[in-house]
Amino acid sequence: MLAIIGLLAAYAGVLELSRPHVSGDRLRLDTFMALAEDGRIRRAEILDYDSYVVGRYLASDRSVRRYSAPYLKASDSRAQLAATLLDNRVPTTVNQQNAKSLVGPATILLPSLLLVVVLIYLILSYQRGTGLFGIGSGARKVTAEQSSASFVDVAGQEQAVTELREIADFLSDPERFAAVGVQVPKGILLYGPPGCGKTLMARALAGEAGATFYSISGADFVEVYVGVGAARVRDLFHEARENAPAIVFIDEIDSVGRRRAAGSGPVATGTRDEQDQALNGILAEMD
C-alpha cells in the first residue's frame, strides 16, 4: 500500500511538473513579435520544453508587466523568434528545463510500475486473505479487563466447574504445572442441551484465568465460496495467538465438525467441500 501511494504521489507530481508554469498576460506570438519590434519587450526567457516565452514588457498604460507567449517548436518558428529577439536587442536567456526532459519517460514508466504493484498487491492479498480480500474471523472478542464472568455465576454444574478450575489454574500459572511435566488439554468439548450454560462456563473460564475470550459459531465457518471458512479459522487462531493467553470458544461446532466426504458426487461438492476445508483448518490449528 505504501508503494502504491508513493507511485500515485510521484505520478501526480510528474503531471504537475509537465504543466507549463507561466503567469502574467497571455499574449499571442504575433502580438509578442509586434511588441518586440516596437521595443517594448524588456526581457525574454525562452522555456525550451514548455515552448513559451516569458518575461516583462511595457504595457499600453506605461506600466511594466509580466507576459507569456507560446511558440511552435518548428524550426522556422524558432528561427523567426530568435531573429526578432536579436534584431531588436532584447535581453534573452534560454532555459532548457533539463528536469522536464524526464517527464516523458516518467509518464510511461510510473503508470506501468503502478499497474505491476497493484497486480502484485491483489495477488498477495488473495493468497493471504488480507487487504481487499480480507476475510476476518468475525469472532466476538472479550478481553480479560472486560470480562466479569466467573465460576460463581455458574450454577448446577459442579463437576464440570471442578474440571475447568484445573484449566484456569494452569492458564494462570503455567510454569508451575510445566515444572512437573503436566500438559494442559488443547481442546475441551462442552456438550449438553441448549441453555445448559456451555457459553457461560467458557466465559467464566476465561474470566478466572484472565484470558482473552473469543466466541464464534461453527456456522460462521461455512460459506458459499470454498476456502472462506478455512481463511476465517486461520485468522481467528492467528489473532488468538497474538493475544495469548486466550480461549477460543466455537459454539455449535457440530455444524462444521462432520464426517469428511470421500469420492465424488453431489454430497462431496459445494457446501460439503467448504465444511471439509473448514474442519481441516480447525484440526490443523488445534494440533
PDB file of C-alpha atoms in Angstrom:
ATOM      1  CA  MET A   1       0.000   0.000   0.000  1.00  0.00           C
ATOM      2  CA  LEU A   2       2.873   2.377   0.735  1.00  0.00           C
ATOM      3  CA  ALA A   3       4.355   1.631  -2.687  1.00  0.00           C
ATOM      4  CA  ILE A   4       1.005   2.308  -4.371  1.00  0.00           C
ATOM      5  CA  ILE A   5       0.571   5.589  -2.505  1.00  0.00           C
ATOM      6  CA  GLY A   6       4.160   6.600  -3.313  1.00  0.00           C
ATOM      7  CA  LEU A   7       3.728   5.851  -7.021  1.00  0.00           C
ATOM      8  CA  LEU A   8       0.437   7.750  -7.138  1.00  0.00           C
ATOM      9  CA  ALA A   9       2.070  10.740  -5.458  1.00  0.00           C
ATOM     10  CA  ALA A  10       5.027  10.559  -7.841  1.00  0.00           C
ATOM     11  CA  TYR A  11       2.725  10.362 -10.859  1.00  0.00           C
ATOM     12  CA  ALA A  12       0.713  13.350  -9.621  1.00  0.00           C
ATOM     13  CA  GLY A  13       3.970  15.258  -9.158  1.00  0.00           C
ATOM     14  CA  VAL A  14       5.096  14.393 -12.690  1.00  0.00           C
ATOM     15  CA  LEU A  15       1.780  15.570 -14.124  1.00  0.00           C
ATOM     16  CA  GLU A  16       2.088  18.819 -12.201  1.00  0.00           C
ATOM     17  CA  LEU A  17       5.680  19.245 -13.386  1.00  0.00           C
ATOM     18  CA  SER A  18       4.698  18.671 -17.015  1.00  0.00           C
ATOM     19  CA  ARG A  19       2.199  21.544 -16.894  1.00  0.00           C
ATOM     20  CA  PRO A  20       3.661  24.894 -18.018  1.00  0.00           C
ATOM     21  CA  HIS A  21       4.002  27.199 -15.024  1.00  0.00           C
ATOM     22  CA  VAL A  22       3.585  30.604 -16.629  1.00  0.00           C
ATOM     23  CA  SER A  23       1.985  33.769 -15.336  1.00  0.00           C
ATOM     24  CA  GLY A  24       1.220  37.277 -16.449  1.00  0.00           C
ATOM     25  CA  ASP A  25      -0.619  38.494 -19.524  1.00  0.00           C
ATOM     26  CA  ARG A  26      -1.231  35.825 -22.131  1.00  0.00           C
ATOM     27  CA  LEU A  27      -0.004  37.163 -25.487  1.00  0.00           C
ATOM     28  CA  ARG A  28      -0.272  35.687 -28.939  1.00  0.00           C
ATOM     29  CA  LEU A  29       3.018  35.111 -30.732  1.00  0.00           C
ATOM     30  CA  ASP A  30       2.307  37.742 -33.390  1.00  0.00           C
ATOM     31  CA  THR A  31       1.437  40.263 -30.652  1.00  0.00           C
ATOM     32  CA  PHE A  32       4.697  39.411 -28.912  1.00  0.00           C
ATOM     33  CA  MET A  33       6.614  39.961 -32.180  1.00  0.00           C
ATOM     34  CA  ALA A  34       4.973  43.347 -32.688  1.00  0.00           C
ATOM     35  CA  LEU A  35       5.836  44.420 -29.146  1.00  0.00           C
ATOM     36  CA  ALA A  36       9.426  43.309 -29.646  1.00  0.00           C
ATOM     37  CA  GLU A  37       9.702  45.340 -32.848  1.00  0.00           C
ATOM     38  CA  ASP A  38       8.286  48.362 -31.005  1.00  0.00           C
ATOM     39  CA  GLY A  39      10.981  47.949 -28.342  1.00  0.00           C
ATOM     40  CA  ARG A  40       8.507  47.282 -25.558  1.00  0.00           C
ATOM     41  CA  ILE A  41       9.871  43.866 -24.579  1.00  0.00           C
ATOM     42  CA  ARG A  42      12.225  44.499 -21.648  1.00  0.00           C
ATOM     43  CA  ARG A  43      13.292  40.924 -21.008  1.00  0.00           C
ATOM     44  CA  ALA A  44      12.678  37.479 -22.529  1.00  0.00           C
ATOM     45  CA  GLU A  45      13.221  33.954 -21.218  1.00  0.00           C
ATOM     46  CA  ILE A  46      12.664  31.043 -23.580  1.00  0.00           C
ATOM     47  CA  LEU A  47      11.281  27.959 -21.822  1.00  0.00           C
ATOM     48  CA  ASP A  48      12.567  25.331 -24.217  1.00  0.00           C
ATOM     49  CA  TYR A  49      10.495  22.339 -23.008  1.00  0.00           C
ATOM     50  CA  ASP A  50       7.224  24.225 -22.467  1.00  0.00           C
ATOM     51  CA  SER A  51       7.608  26.223 -25.736  1.00  0.00           C
ATOM     52  CA  TYR A  52       6.831  29.500 -24.008  1.00  0.00           C
ATOM     53  CA  VAL A  53       8.469  32.911 -23.905  1.00  0.00           C
ATOM     54  CA  VAL A  54       8.099  34.709 -20.594  1.00  0.00           C
ATOM     55  CA  GLY A  55       9.409  37.956 -19.182  1.00  0.00           C
ATOM     56  CA  ARG A  56       8.421  41.593 -18.748  1.00  0.00           C
ATOM     57  CA  TYR A  57       7.112  44.144 -21.198  1.00  0.00           C
ATOM     58  CA  LEU A  58       5.934  47.743 -21.284  1.00  0.00           C
ATOM     59  CA  ALA A  59       2.141  47.802 -21.371  1.00  0.00           C
ATOM     60  CA  SER A  60      -0.024  50.432 -23.045  1.00  0.00           C
ATOM     61  CA  ASP A  61      -0.514  52.200 -19.725  1.00  0.00           C
ATOM     62  CA  ARG A  62       3.296  52.549 -19.483  1.00  0.00           C
ATOM     63  CA  SER A  63       3.500  50.017 -16.624  1.00  0.00           C
ATOM     64  CA  VAL A  64       5.919  47.092 -16.682  1.00  0.00           C
ATOM     65  CA  ARG A  65       4.016  43.842 -16.557  1.00  0.00           C
ATOM     66  CA  ARG A  66       4.734  40.152 -16.888  1.00  0.00           C
ATOM     67  CA  TYR A  67       3.776  38.230 -20.014  1.00  0.00           C
ATOM     68  CA  SER A  68       3.795  34.752 -21.515  1.00  0.00           C
ATOM     69  CA  ALA A  69       3.556  33.871 -25.183  1.00  0.00           C
ATOM     70  CA  PRO A  70       3.541  30.392 -26.748  1.00  0.00           C
ATOM     71  CA  TYR A  71       5.500  29.488 -29.844  1.00  0.00           C
ATOM     72  CA  LEU A  72       5.795  26.462 -32.098  1.00  0.00           C
ATOM     73  CA  LYS A  73       8.754  24.118 -31.853  1.00  0.00           C
ATOM     74  CA  ALA A  74       9.081  24.015 -35.608  1.00  0.00           C
ATOM     75  CA  SER A  75      12.477  25.148 -36.849  1.00  0.00           C
ATOM     76  CA  ASP A  76      11.138  28.055 -38.891  1.00  0.00           C
ATOM     77  CA  SER A  77       9.086  29.371 -35.950  1.00  0.00           C
ATOM     78  CA  ARG A  78      12.075  29.147 -33.615  1.00  0.00           C
ATOM     79  CA  ALA A  79      14.308  30.847 -36.193  1.00  0.00           C
ATOM     80  CA  GLN A  80      11.821  33.684 -36.637  1.00  0.00           C
ATOM     81  CA  LEU A  81      11.568  34.134 -32.874  1.00  0.00           C
ATOM     82  CA  ALA A  82      15.343  34.172 -32.438  1.00  0.00           C
ATOM     83  CA  ALA A  83      15.793  36.635 -35.317  1.00  0.00           C
ATOM     84  CA  THR A  84      13.191  39.023 -33.893  1.00  0.00           C
ATOM     85  CA  LEU A  85      14.803  38.981 -30.442  1.00  0.00           C
ATOM     86  CA  LEU A  86      18.305  39.505 -31.881  1.00  0.00           C
ATOM     87  CA  ASP A  87      17.320  42.265 -34.284  1.00  0.00           C
ATOM     88  CA  ASN A  88      15.604  44.223 -31.535  1.00  0.00           C
ATOM     89  CA  ARG A  89      18.362  43.548 -28.983  1.00  0.00           C
ATOM     90  CA  VAL A  90      16.017  42.046 -26.396  1.00  0.00           C
ATOM     91  CA  PRO A  91      17.931  40.614 -23.388  1.00  0.00           C
ATOM     92  CA  THR A  92      17.213  36.919 -23.758  1.00  0.00           C
ATOM     93  CA  THR A  93      18.032  33.770 -21.799  1.00  0.00           C
ATOM     94  CA  VAL A  94      17.253  30.178 -22.716  1.00  0.00           C
ATOM     95  CA  ASN A  95      16.015  27.781 -20.030  1.00  0.00           C
ATOM     96  CA  GLN A  96      16.439  24.254 -21.396  1.00  0.00           C
ATOM     97  CA  GLN A  97      14.415  22.802 -18.481  1.00  0.00           C
ATOM     98  CA  ASN A  98      16.516  19.648 -18.215  1.00  0.00           C
ATOM     99  CA  ALA A  99      14.413  18.344 -15.316  1.00  0.00           C
ATOM    100  CA  LYS A 100      11.311  18.373 -17.502  1.00  0.00           C
ATOM    101  CA  SER A 101      13.041  16.282 -20.135  1.00  0.00           C
ATOM    102  CA  LEU A 102      12.437  13.282 -17.859  1.00  0.00           C
ATOM    103  CA  VAL A 103       8.692  13.904 -17.758  1.00  0.00           C
ATOM    104  CA  GLY A 104       8.008  11.973 -20.966  1.00  0.00           C
ATOM    105  CA  PRO A 105       9.666   8.698 -19.855  1.00  0.00           C
ATOM    106  CA  ALA A 106       8.247   9.113 -16.331  1.00  0.00           C
ATOM    107  CA  THR A 107       4.664   9.370 -17.584  1.00  0.00           C
ATOM    108  CA  ILE A 108       5.129   5.962 -19.218  1.00  0.00           C
ATOM    109  CA  LEU A 109       7.226   4.271 -16.527  1.00  0.00           C
ATOM    110  CA  LEU A 110       5.226   5.286 -13.429  1.00  0.00           C
ATOM    111  CA  PRO A 111       1.811   4.005 -14.634  1.00  0.00           C
ATOM    112  CA  SER A 112       3.480   0.739 -15.681  1.00  0.00           C
ATOM    113  CA  LEU A 113       5.105   0.342 -12.257  1.00  0.00           C
ATOM    114  CA  LEU A 114       1.825   1.250 -10.582  1.00  0.00           C
ATOM    115  CA  LEU A 115      -0.016  -1.419 -12.562  1.00  0.00           C
ATOM    116  CA  VAL A 116       2.599  -4.046 -11.644  1.00  0.00           C
ATOM    117  CA  VAL A 117       2.488  -3.132  -7.943  1.00  0.00           C
ATOM    118  CA  VAL A 118      -1.328  -3.218  -7.900  1.00  0.00           C
ATOM    119  CA  LEU A 119      -1.338  -6.655  -9.531  1.00  0.00           C
ATOM    120  CA  ILE A 120       1.212  -7.958  -7.014  1.00  0.00           C
ATOM    121  CA  TYR A 121      -0.841  -6.469  -4.187  1.00  0.00           C
ATOM    122  CA  LEU A 122      -4.026  -8.127  -5.424  1.00  0.00           C
ATOM    123  CA  ILE A 123      -2.300 -11.488  -5.852  1.00  0.00           C
ATOM    124  CA  LEU A 124      -0.738 -11.395  -2.368  1.00  0.00           C
ATOM    125  CA  SER A 125      -3.997 -10.165  -0.827  1.00  0.00           C
ATOM    126  CA  TYR A 126      -5.900 -13.020  -2.448  1.00  0.00           C
ATOM    127  CA  GLN A 127      -3.351 -15.616  -1.305  1.00  0.00           C
ATOM    128  CA  ARG A 128      -3.170 -14.310   2.276  1.00  0.00           C
ATOM    129  CA  GLY A 129      -6.810 -13.293   2.629  1.00  0.00           C
ATOM    130  CA  THR A 130      -5.852  -9.732   3.554  1.00  0.00           C
ATOM    131  CA  GLY A 131      -6.396  -6.244   2.166  1.00  0.00           C
ATOM    132  CA  LEU A 132      -9.218  -6.095  -0.363  1.00  0.00           C
ATOM    133  CA  PHE A 133      -9.758  -9.823   0.097  1.00  0.00           C
ATOM    134  CA  GLY A 134      -9.658  -9.651   3.886  1.00  0.00           C
ATOM    135  CA  ILE A 135     -11.970 -12.266   5.309  1.00  0.00           C
ATOM    136  CA  GLY A 136     -11.835 -11.591   9.018  1.00  0.00           C
ATOM    137  CA  SER A 137     -12.866 -14.229  11.505  1.00  0.00           C
ATOM    138  CA  GLY A 138     -15.981 -12.412  12.670  1.00  0.00           C
ATOM    139  CA  ALA A 139     -15.359 -13.652  16.206  1.00  0.00           C
ATOM    140  CA  ARG A 140     -16.615 -11.676  19.171  1.00  0.00           C
ATOM    141  CA  LYS A 141     -13.698 -10.701  21.376  1.00  0.00           C
ATOM    142  CA  VAL A 142     -13.878 -10.085  25.101  1.00  0.00           C
ATOM    143  CA  THR A 143     -10.651  -9.091  26.856  1.00  0.00           C
ATOM    144  CA  ALA A 144      -9.761 -10.063  30.402  1.00  0.00           C
ATOM    145  CA  GLU A 145     -10.464  -6.494  31.580  1.00  0.00           C
ATOM    146  CA  GLN A 146     -13.937  -6.528  30.023  1.00  0.00           C
ATOM    147  CA  SER A 147     -14.921  -9.962  31.276  1.00  0.00           C
ATOM    148  CA  SER A 148     -16.813 -10.092  34.560  1.00  0.00           C
ATOM    149  CA  ALA A 149     -17.909 -13.740  34.451  1.00  0.00           C
ATOM    150  CA  SER A 150     -16.535 -16.264  36.931  1.00  0.00           C
ATOM    151  CA  PHE A 151     -17.354 -19.723  38.177  1.00  0.00           C
ATOM    152  CA  VAL A 152     -19.533 -18.126  40.874  1.00  0.00           C
ATOM    153  CA  ASP A 153     -22.031 -17.294  38.114  1.00  0.00           C
ATOM    154  CA  VAL A 154     -22.322 -20.960  37.075  1.00  0.00           C
ATOM    155  CA  ALA A 155     -24.926 -22.991  38.969  1.00  0.00           C
ATOM    156  CA  GLY A 156     -25.739 -26.675  38.786  1.00  0.00           C
ATOM    157  CA  GLN A 157     -22.560 -27.797  37.010  1.00  0.00           C
ATOM    158  CA  GLU A 158     -20.288 -28.623  39.941  1.00  0.00           C
ATOM    159  CA  GLN A 159     -18.422 -31.469  38.247  1.00  0.00           C
ATOM    160  CA  ALA A 160     -17.764 -29.503  35.078  1.00  0.00           C
ATOM    161  CA  VAL A 161     -16.665 -26.453  37.075  1.00  0.00           C
ATOM    162  CA  THR A 162     -14.273 -28.588  39.129  1.00  0.00           C
ATOM    163  CA  GLU A 163     -12.558 -29.847  35.997  1.00  0.00           C
ATOM    164  CA  LEU A 164     -12.450 -26.393  34.465  1.00  0.00           C
ATOM    165  CA  ARG A 165     -10.792 -24.939  37.572  1.00  0.00           C
ATOM    166  CA  GLU A 166      -7.726 -27.049  36.786  1.00  0.00           C
ATOM    167  CA  ILE A 167      -7.552 -25.454  33.344  1.00  0.00           C
ATOM    168  CA  ALA A 168      -7.926 -21.988  34.889  1.00  0.00           C
ATOM    169  CA  ASP A 169      -5.107 -22.695  37.349  1.00  0.00           C
ATOM    170  CA  PHE A 170      -2.861 -23.823  34.530  1.00  0.00           C
ATOM    171  CA  LEU A 171      -3.565 -20.746  32.429  1.00  0.00           C
ATOM    172  CA  SER A 172      -2.948 -18.513  35.431  1.00  0.00           C
ATOM    173  CA  ASP A 173       0.414 -20.109  36.322  1.00  0.00           C
ATOM    174  CA  PRO A 174       1.625 -22.421  33.502  1.00  0.00           C
ATOM    175  CA  GLU A 175       5.235 -22.516  34.754  1.00  0.00           C
ATOM    176  CA  ARG A 176       4.239 -24.302  37.981  1.00  0.00           C
ATOM    177  CA  PHE A 177       2.490 -27.088  36.056  1.00  0.00           C
ATOM    178  CA  ALA A 178       5.158 -27.330  33.364  1.00  0.00           C
ATOM    179  CA  ALA A 179       7.805 -27.856  36.061  1.00  0.00           C
ATOM    180  CA  VAL A 180       6.217 -31.188  36.986  1.00  0.00           C
ATOM    181  CA  GLY A 181       5.530 -32.241  33.399  1.00  0.00           C
ATOM    182  CA  VAL A 182       1.791 -31.532  33.284  1.00  0.00           C
ATOM    183  CA  GLN A 183       0.342 -30.847  29.829  1.00  0.00           C
ATOM    184  CA  VAL A 184      -2.847 -28.851  29.561  1.00  0.00           C
ATOM    185  CA  PRO A 185      -5.528 -30.113  27.173  1.00  0.00           C
ATOM    186  CA  LYS A 186      -5.558 -28.124  23.945  1.00  0.00           C
ATOM    187  CA  GLY A 187      -9.253 -28.637  23.436  1.00  0.00           C
ATOM    188  CA  ILE A 188     -12.265 -29.018  25.718  1.00  0.00           C
ATOM    189  CA  LEU A 189     -15.598 -30.342  24.472  1.00  0.00           C
ATOM    190  CA  LEU A 190     -18.649 -28.925  26.257  1.00  0.00           C
ATOM    191  CA  TYR A 191     -21.799 -30.826  25.339  1.00  0.00           C
ATOM    192  CA  GLY A 192     -25.372 -30.619  26.504  1.00  0.00           C
ATOM    193  CA  PRO A 193     -28.808 -29.339  25.520  1.00  0.00           C
ATOM    194  CA  PRO A 194     -29.288 -25.688  24.557  1.00  0.00           C
ATOM    195  CA  GLY A 195     -29.343 -23.339  27.534  1.00  0.00           C
ATOM    196  CA  CYS A 196     -27.392 -25.523  29.961  1.00  0.00           C
ATOM    197  CA  GLY A 197     -24.610 -22.914  30.301  1.00  0.00           C
ATOM    198  CA  LYS A 198     -21.860 -24.013  27.895  1.00  0.00           C
ATOM    199  CA  THR A 199     -21.079 -20.466  26.733  1.00  0.00           C
ATOM    200  CA  LEU A 200     -21.272 -19.131  30.287  1.00  0.00           C
ATOM    201  CA  MET A 201     -18.794 -21.740  31.518  1.00  0.00           C
ATOM    202  CA  ALA A 202     -16.381 -20.869  28.713  1.00  0.00           C
ATOM    203  CA  ARG A 203     -16.619 -17.170  29.574  1.00  0.00           C
ATOM    204  CA  ALA A 204     -16.215 -17.969  33.263  1.00  0.00           C
ATOM    205  CA  LEU A 205     -13.081 -19.974  32.475  1.00  0.00           C
ATOM    206  CA  ALA A 206     -11.632 -17.012  30.572  1.00  0.00           C
ATOM    207  CA  GLY A 207     -12.563 -14.652  33.413  1.00  0.00           C
ATOM    208  CA  GLU A 208     -10.994 -16.887  36.085  1.00  0.00           C
ATOM    209  CA  ALA A 209      -7.801 -17.356  34.053  1.00  0.00           C
ATOM    210  CA  GLY A 210      -7.519 -13.700  32.982  1.00  0.00           C
ATOM    211  CA  ALA A 211      -7.515 -14.774  29.334  1.00  0.00           C
ATOM    212  CA  THR A 212      -8.949 -13.125  26.249  1.00  0.00           C
ATOM    213  CA  PHE A 213     -12.195 -14.772  25.164  1.00  0.00           C
ATOM    214  CA  TYR A 214     -13.126 -15.341  21.506  1.00  0.00           C
ATOM    215  CA  SER A 215     -16.628 -16.572  20.709  1.00  0.00           C
ATOM    216  CA  ILE A 216     -17.758 -17.700  17.267  1.00  0.00           C
ATOM    217  CA  SER A 217     -20.353 -20.085  15.874  1.00  0.00           C
ATOM    218  CA  GLY A 218     -19.383 -23.086  13.798  1.00  0.00           C
ATOM    219  CA  ALA A 219     -21.921 -21.996  11.167  1.00  0.00           C
ATOM    220  CA  ASP A 220     -19.805 -18.852  10.555  1.00  0.00           C
ATOM    221  CA  PHE A 221     -17.120 -21.063   9.019  1.00  0.00           C
ATOM    222  CA  VAL A 222     -19.426 -22.424   6.327  1.00  0.00           C
ATOM    223  CA  GLU A 223     -19.857 -20.108   3.347  1.00  0.00           C
ATOM    224  CA  VAL A 224     -20.849 -20.456  -0.278  1.00  0.00           C
ATOM    225  CA  TYR A 225     -17.300 -19.917  -1.531  1.00  0.00           C
ATOM    226  CA  VAL A 226     -14.874 -22.726  -0.796  1.00  0.00           C
ATOM    227  CA  GLY A 227     -11.866 -21.592   1.240  1.00  0.00           C
ATOM    228  CA  VAL A 228     -13.514 -18.706   3.090  1.00  0.00           C
ATOM    229  CA  GLY A 229     -14.183 -20.791   6.197  1.00  0.00           C
ATOM    230  CA  ALA A 230     -10.598 -22.061   6.366  1.00  0.00           C
ATOM    231  CA  ALA A 231      -9.330 -18.489   5.998  1.00  0.00           C
ATOM    232  CA  ARG A 232     -11.539 -17.396   8.898  1.00  0.00           C
ATOM    233  CA  VAL A 233     -10.163 -20.248  11.010  1.00  0.00           C
ATOM    234  CA  ARG A 234      -6.585 -19.158  10.305  1.00  0.00           C
ATOM    235  CA  ASP A 235      -7.422 -15.530  11.062  1.00  0.00           C
ATOM    236  CA  LEU A 236      -9.166 -16.449  14.317  1.00  0.00           C
ATOM    237  CA  PHE A 237      -6.324 -18.565  15.695  1.00  0.00           C
ATOM    238  CA  HIS A 238      -3.717 -16.061  14.496  1.00  0.00           C
ATOM    239  CA  GLU A 239      -5.427 -13.276  16.434  1.00  0.00           C
ATOM    240  CA  ALA A 240      -5.798 -15.542  19.475  1.00  0.00           C
ATOM    241  CA  ARG A 241      -2.066 -16.329  19.458  1.00  0.00           C
ATOM    242  CA  GLU A 242      -1.235 -12.620  19.318  1.00  0.00           C
ATOM    243  CA  ASN A 243      -3.420 -12.033  22.399  1.00  0.00           C
ATOM    244  CA  ALA A 244      -2.357 -15.109  24.367  1.00  0.00           C
ATOM    245  CA  PRO A 245      -3.385 -16.372  26.810  1.00  0.00           C
ATOM    246  CA  ALA A 246      -6.690 -16.740  25.015  1.00  0.00           C
ATOM    247  CA  ILE A 247      -9.638 -19.099  24.868  1.00  0.00           C
ATOM    248  CA  VAL A 248     -11.390 -19.752  21.565  1.00  0.00           C
ATOM    249  CA  PHE A 249     -14.988 -20.868  22.060  1.00  0.00           C
ATOM    250  CA  ILE A 250     -16.619 -22.382  18.945  1.00  0.00           C
ATOM    251  CA  ASP A 251     -20.329 -22.721  19.541  1.00  0.00           C
ATOM    252  CA  GLU A 252     -22.375 -25.335  17.638  1.00  0.00           C
ATOM    253  CA  ILE A 253     -19.212 -26.947  16.350  1.00  0.00           C
ATOM    254  CA  ASP A 254     -21.247 -29.900  15.100  1.00  0.00           C
ATOM    255  CA  SER A 255     -22.376 -27.736  12.158  1.00  0.00           C
ATOM    256  CA  VAL A 256     -18.864 -27.988  10.723  1.00  0.00           C
ATOM    257  CA  GLY A 257     -17.430 -30.983  12.587  1.00  0.00           C
ATOM    258  CA  ARG A 258     -18.971 -33.736  10.497  1.00  0.00           C
ATOM    259  CA  ARG A 259     -17.565 -36.788   8.786  1.00  0.00           C
ATOM    260  CA  ARG A 260     -15.363 -35.713   5.911  1.00  0.00           C
ATOM    261  CA  ALA A 261     -16.617 -36.757   2.485  1.00  0.00           C
ATOM    262  CA  ALA A 262     -14.697 -39.045   0.170  1.00  0.00           C
ATOM    263  CA  GLY A 263     -15.016 -39.593  -3.572  1.00  0.00           C
ATOM    264  CA  SER A 264     -17.215 -37.602  -5.894  1.00  0.00           C
ATOM    265  CA  GLY A 265     -20.891 -36.934  -6.177  1.00  0.00           C
ATOM    266  CA  PRO A 266     -23.383 -34.293  -5.176  1.00  0.00           C
ATOM    267  CA  VAL A 267     -22.714 -34.801  -1.489  1.00  0.00           C
ATOM    268  CA  ALA A 268     -18.991 -34.124  -1.869  1.00  0.00           C
ATOM    269  CA  THR A 269     -19.370 -30.805  -3.657  1.00  0.00           C
ATOM    270  CA  GLY A 270     -20.384 -27.262  -2.783  1.00  0.00           C
ATOM    271  CA  THR A 271     -21.104 -26.862   0.908  1.00  0.00           C
ATOM    272  CA  ARG A 272     -19.515 -30.212   1.836  1.00  0.00           C
ATOM    273  CA  ASP A 273     -16.199 -29.129   0.308  1.00  0.00           C
ATOM    274  CA  GLU A 274     -16.345 -25.909   2.310  1.00  0.00           C
ATOM    275  CA  GLN A 275     -17.128 -27.836   5.509  1.00  0.00           C
ATOM    276  CA  ASP A 276     -14.224 -30.199   4.897  1.00  0.00           C
ATOM    277  CA  GLN A 277     -11.770 -27.354   4.399  1.00  0.00           C
ATOM    278  CA  ALA A 278     -13.018 -25.513   7.460  1.00  0.00           C
ATOM    279  CA  LEU A 279     -12.830 -28.704   9.527  1.00  0.00           C
ATOM    280  CA  ASN A 280      -9.300 -29.427   8.308  1.00  0.00           C
ATOM    281  CA  GLY A 281      -8.321 -25.885   9.215  1.00  0.00           C
ATOM    282  CA  ILE A 282      -9.706 -26.250  12.747  1.00  0.00           C
ATOM    283  CA  LEU A 283      -7.947 -29.607  13.272  1.00  0.00           C
ATOM    284  CA  ALA A 284      -4.645 -28.230  11.958  1.00  0.00           C
ATOM    285  CA  GLU A 285      -4.827 -25.138  14.184  1.00  0.00           C
ATOM    286  CA  MET A 286      -5.755 -27.159  17.253  1.00  0.00           C
ATOM    287  CA  ASP A 287      -2.877 -29.512  16.569  1.00  0.00           C
TER     288      ASP A 287
END
